[in-house]
Amino acid sequence: MKYIMFKDFSNTAVPVIFPNRIKFDEMREQMPYTTVISAGYVSHGPTGFACHGKSKGLNVVARQEDGAIITARFEDAES
C-alpha cells in the first residue's frame, strides 16, 4: 500500500493510505489539505506499521515517525 501524510488545517498529521495502483499525484489532487509532509509505502507487521520509500512526483520521502503516526490513528479508531 501507499500513503501520503498531510498536515491538516489544525496542523495535525493526517495519513491517507491507498492502493499501489493509484499514483501519488492522483491521490494528492483529491485531498483538500495544502501541505504534504511525507509519502511512500506502508506495510503492517508484528510491531505495527512501517513506512519506507518516497514519491518522486511529490518530492517527499517516508519519515521514520510515519509508521508510529499511522499506528496511533488505528489505535484511536478502535477506542
CSV table of N, CA and C in Angstrom, one decimal:
chain,number,residue,atom,x,y,z
A,1,MET,N,0.8,-1.2,0.0
A,1,MET,CA,0.0,0.0,0.0
A,1,MET,C,0.9,1.2,0.0
A,2,LYS,N,0.3,2.3,-0.5
A,2,LYS,CA,1.0,3.6,-0.5
A,2,LYS,C,0.4,4.5,0.6
A,3,TYR,N,1.1,5.6,0.9
A,3,TYR,CA,0.5,6.5,1.8
A,3,TYR,C,1.0,7.9,1.5
A,4,ILE,N,0.2,8.9,1.9
A,4,ILE,CA,0.7,10.3,1.9
A,4,ILE,C,0.3,10.8,3.3
A,5,MET,N,1.2,11.5,3.9
A,5,MET,CA,1.0,12.2,5.2
A,5,MET,C,0.8,13.7,4.9
A,6,PHE,N,-0.4,14.2,5.2
A,6,PHE,CA,-0.7,15.6,5.1
A,6,PHE,C,-0.7,16.3,6.4
A,7,LYS,N,-0.6,17.6,6.4
A,7,LYS,CA,-0.8,18.4,7.5
A,7,LYS,C,-2.2,19.0,7.4
A,8,ASP,N,-3.1,18.8,8.3
A,8,ASP,CA,-4.5,19.3,8.2
A,8,ASP,C,-4.5,20.8,8.7
A,9,PHE,N,-5.7,21.3,8.7
A,9,PHE,CA,-5.9,22.7,9.0
A,9,PHE,C,-5.6,23.1,10.4
A,10,SER,N,-5.5,22.1,11.3
A,10,SER,CA,-5.2,22.3,12.7
A,10,SER,C,-3.7,21.9,13.0
A,11,ASN,N,-3.0,21.7,11.9
A,11,ASN,CA,-1.5,21.4,12.0
A,11,ASN,C,-1.3,20.0,12.5
A,12,THR,N,-2.2,19.1,12.3
A,12,THR,CA,-2.1,17.7,12.8
A,12,THR,C,-1.8,16.8,11.6
A,13,ALA,N,-0.9,15.8,11.8
A,13,ALA,CA,-0.5,14.9,10.7
A,13,ALA,C,-1.7,14.0,10.4
A,14,VAL,N,-2.1,13.9,9.1
A,14,VAL,CA,-3.2,13.0,8.7
A,14,VAL,C,-2.7,12.1,7.6
A,15,PRO,N,-2.6,10.8,7.9
A,15,PRO,CA,-2.2,9.8,6.9
A,15,PRO,C,-3.4,9.4,6.0
A,16,VAL,N,-3.1,9.2,4.8
A,16,VAL,CA,-4.1,8.7,3.8
A,16,VAL,C,-3.4,7.5,3.2
A,17,ILE,N,-4.0,6.3,3.3
A,17,ILE,CA,-3.4,5.0,2.8
A,17,ILE,C,-4.3,4.6,1.6
A,18,PHE,N,-3.6,4.2,0.5
A,18,PHE,CA,-4.4,3.8,-0.7
A,18,PHE,C,-3.6,2.8,-1.5
A,19,PRO,N,-4.3,2.1,-2.4
A,19,PRO,CA,-3.7,1.0,-3.2
A,19,PRO,C,-2.5,1.4,-4.0
A,20,ASN,N,-1.6,0.5,-4.3
A,20,ASN,CA,-0.4,0.8,-5.1
A,20,ASN,C,-0.8,1.2,-6.5
A,21,ARG,N,-1.9,0.8,-7.0
A,21,ARG,CA,-2.3,1.1,-8.4
A,21,ARG,C,-2.6,2.6,-8.6
A,22,ILE,N,-2.9,3.3,-7.6
A,22,ILE,CA,-3.2,4.7,-7.7
A,22,ILE,C,-1.9,5.5,-7.5
A,23,LYS,N,-1.7,6.4,-8.4
A,23,LYS,CA,-0.4,7.2,-8.4
A,23,LYS,C,-0.5,8.3,-7.2
A,24,PHE,N,0.7,8.6,-6.7
A,24,PHE,CA,0.8,9.6,-5.6
A,24,PHE,C,0.1,10.9,-6.0
A,25,ASP,N,0.4,11.4,-7.2
A,25,ASP,CA,-0.1,12.7,-7.6
A,25,ASP,C,-1.6,12.7,-7.9
A,26,GLU,N,-2.1,11.5,-8.3
A,26,GLU,CA,-3.6,11.4,-8.4
A,26,GLU,C,-4.3,11.5,-7.1
A,27,MET,N,-3.7,10.8,-6.1
A,27,MET,CA,-4.3,10.9,-4.7
A,27,MET,C,-4.2,12.3,-4.2
A,28,ARG,N,-3.0,12.9,-4.4
A,28,ARG,CA,-2.8,14.3,-3.9
A,28,ARG,C,-3.8,15.2,-4.4
A,29,GLU,N,-4.2,15.1,-5.7
A,29,GLU,CA,-5.2,16.0,-6.3
A,29,GLU,C,-6.6,15.9,-5.6
A,30,GLN,N,-6.9,14.7,-5.0
A,30,GLN,CA,-8.2,14.5,-4.4
A,30,GLN,C,-8.3,15.0,-3.0
A,31,MET,N,-7.2,15.4,-2.4
A,31,MET,CA,-7.3,15.8,-1.0
A,31,MET,C,-7.3,17.3,-0.8
A,32,PRO,N,-8.1,17.8,0.2
A,32,PRO,CA,-8.2,19.3,0.4
A,32,PRO,C,-7.0,19.9,1.1
A,33,TYR,N,-6.2,19.1,1.7
A,33,TYR,CA,-5.1,19.6,2.6
A,33,TYR,C,-4.0,20.2,1.7
A,34,THR,N,-3.4,21.3,2.2
A,34,THR,CA,-2.5,22.0,1.4
A,34,THR,C,-1.1,21.5,1.5
A,35,THR,N,-0.7,21.0,2.6
A,35,THR,CA,0.7,20.6,2.9
A,35,THR,C,0.9,19.1,2.9
A,36,VAL,N,1.8,18.6,2.1
A,36,VAL,CA,2.2,17.2,2.1
A,36,VAL,C,3.5,17.1,2.9
A,37,ILE,N,3.5,16.3,4.0
A,37,ILE,CA,4.6,16.2,4.9
A,37,ILE,C,5.6,15.1,4.4
A,38,SER,N,5.0,13.9,3.9
A,38,SER,CA,5.8,12.8,3.5
A,38,SER,C,4.9,11.9,2.7
A,39,ALA,N,5.6,10.9,2.1
A,39,ALA,CA,4.9,9.9,1.3
A,39,ALA,C,5.8,8.7,1.0
A,40,GLY,N,5.2,7.6,0.8
A,40,GLY,CA,6.0,6.4,0.5
A,40,GLY,C,5.1,5.2,0.5
A,41,TYR,N,5.6,4.1,1.0
A,41,TYR,CA,4.9,2.8,1.1
A,41,TYR,C,4.8,2.4,2.5
A,42,VAL,N,3.7,1.7,2.8
A,42,VAL,CA,3.4,1.3,4.2
A,42,VAL,C,3.1,-0.2,4.2
A,43,SER,N,3.6,-0.8,5.3
A,43,SER,CA,3.3,-2.2,5.5
A,43,SER,C,3.0,-2.4,7.0
A,44,HIS,N,2.3,-3.5,7.3
A,44,HIS,CA,2.0,-3.8,8.6
A,44,HIS,C,2.6,-5.1,9.1
A,45,GLY,N,3.2,-5.1,10.3
A,45,GLY,CA,3.9,-6.3,10.8
A,45,GLY,C,3.6,-6.4,12.3
A,46,PRO,N,4.3,-7.3,13.0
A,46,PRO,CA,4.0,-7.5,14.4
A,46,PRO,C,4.2,-6.3,15.3
A,47,THR,N,5.0,-5.4,14.9
A,47,THR,CA,5.3,-4.2,15.7
A,47,THR,C,4.5,-3.0,15.3
A,48,GLY,N,3.5,-3.2,14.3
A,48,GLY,CA,2.7,-2.1,13.8
A,48,GLY,C,3.1,-1.7,12.4
A,49,PHE,N,2.9,-0.5,12.0
A,49,PHE,CA,3.1,-0.1,10.6
A,49,PHE,C,4.5,0.4,10.5
A,50,ALA,N,5.1,0.1,9.3
A,50,ALA,CA,6.4,0.6,8.9
A,50,ALA,C,6.3,1.3,7.6
A,51,CYS,N,7.0,2.4,7.4
A,51,CYS,CA,7.0,3.2,6.2
A,51,CYS,C,8.4,3.2,5.6
A,52,HIS,N,8.4,3.3,4.2
A,52,HIS,CA,9.7,3.4,3.5
A,52,HIS,C,9.4,4.0,2.1
A,53,GLY,N,10.5,4.3,1.5
A,53,GLY,CA,10.4,4.8,0.1
A,53,GLY,C,10.1,6.3,0.0
A,54,LYS,N,9.6,6.7,-1.2
A,54,LYS,CA,9.4,8.1,-1.5
A,54,LYS,C,8.4,8.3,-2.6
A,55,SER,N,8.0,9.5,-2.8
A,55,SER,CA,7.3,9.9,-4.0
A,55,SER,C,8.1,10.9,-4.8
A,56,LYS,N,8.6,10.5,-5.9
A,56,LYS,CA,9.4,11.4,-6.7
A,56,LYS,C,8.6,12.6,-7.2
A,57,GLY,N,7.3,12.3,-7.6
A,57,GLY,CA,6.4,13.4,-8.1
A,57,GLY,C,6.1,14.4,-7.1
A,58,LEU,N,5.9,14.0,-5.8
A,58,LEU,CA,5.6,14.9,-4.8
A,58,LEU,C,6.8,15.5,-4.1
A,59,ASN,N,8.0,14.9,-4.4
A,59,ASN,CA,9.3,15.4,-3.9
A,59,ASN,C,9.4,15.2,-2.4
A,60,VAL,N,8.9,14.1,-1.9
A,60,VAL,CA,8.9,13.9,-0.4
A,60,VAL,C,9.3,12.4,-0.2
A,61,VAL,N,9.8,12.1,1.0
A,61,VAL,CA,10.2,10.8,1.4
A,61,VAL,C,9.5,10.3,2.6
A,62,ALA,N,9.5,9.0,2.8
A,62,ALA,CA,8.9,8.5,4.1
A,62,ALA,C,9.8,8.9,5.3
A,63,ARG,N,9.1,9.2,6.4
A,63,ARG,CA,9.9,9.5,7.6
A,63,ARG,C,9.8,8.4,8.6
A,64,GLN,N,10.8,8.3,9.5
A,64,GLN,CA,10.8,7.2,10.5
A,64,GLN,C,9.6,7.3,11.4
A,65,GLU,N,9.1,8.4,11.7
A,65,GLU,CA,7.9,8.6,12.6
A,65,GLU,C,6.6,8.3,12.0
A,66,ASP,N,6.5,8.2,10.7
A,66,ASP,CA,5.2,8.0,10.0
A,66,ASP,C,4.5,6.7,10.4
A,67,GLY,N,5.3,5.6,10.6
A,67,GLY,CA,4.7,4.3,11.0
A,67,GLY,C,4.0,4.5,12.3
A,68,ALA,N,4.6,5.2,13.3
A,68,ALA,CA,4.0,5.4,14.6
A,68,ALA,C,2.8,6.2,14.5
A,69,ILE,N,2.8,7.2,13.7
A,69,ILE,CA,1.6,8.1,13.5
A,69,ILE,C,0.4,7.3,12.9
A,70,ILE,N,0.7,6.4,11.9
A,70,ILE,CA,-0.4,5.6,11.4
A,70,ILE,C,-0.9,4.6,12.4
A,71,THR,N,0.0,4.0,13.1
A,71,THR,CA,-0.4,3.0,14.2
A,71,THR,C,-1.3,3.7,15.2
A,72,ALA,N,-0.9,4.9,15.6
A,72,ALA,CA,-1.7,5.7,16.6
A,72,ALA,C,-3.1,6.0,16.1
A,73,ARG,N,-3.2,6.3,14.8
A,73,ARG,CA,-4.5,6.6,14.2
A,73,ARG,C,-5.4,5.4,14.3
A,74,PHE,N,-4.9,4.2,14.0
A,74,PHE,CA,-5.7,3.0,14.1
A,74,PHE,C,-6.1,2.7,15.5
A,75,GLU,N,-5.2,2.9,16.4
A,75,GLU,CA,-5.5,2.6,17.8
A,75,GLU,C,-6.6,3.6,18.3
A,76,ASP,N,-6.5,4.8,17.9
A,76,ASP,CA,-7.6,5.8,18.2
A,76,ASP,C,-8.9,5.4,17.7
A,77,ALA,N,-8.9,4.8,16.5
A,77,ALA,CA,-10.2,4.4,15.8
A,77,ALA,C,-10.8,3.2,16.6
A,78,GLU,N,-10.0,2.4,17.2
A,78,GLU,CA,-10.5,1.2,18.0
A,78,GLU,C,-11.1,1.6,19.3
A,79,SER,N,-10.7,2.8,19.8
A,79,SER,CA,-11.2,3.3,21.2
A,79,SER,C,-12.7,3.7,21.1
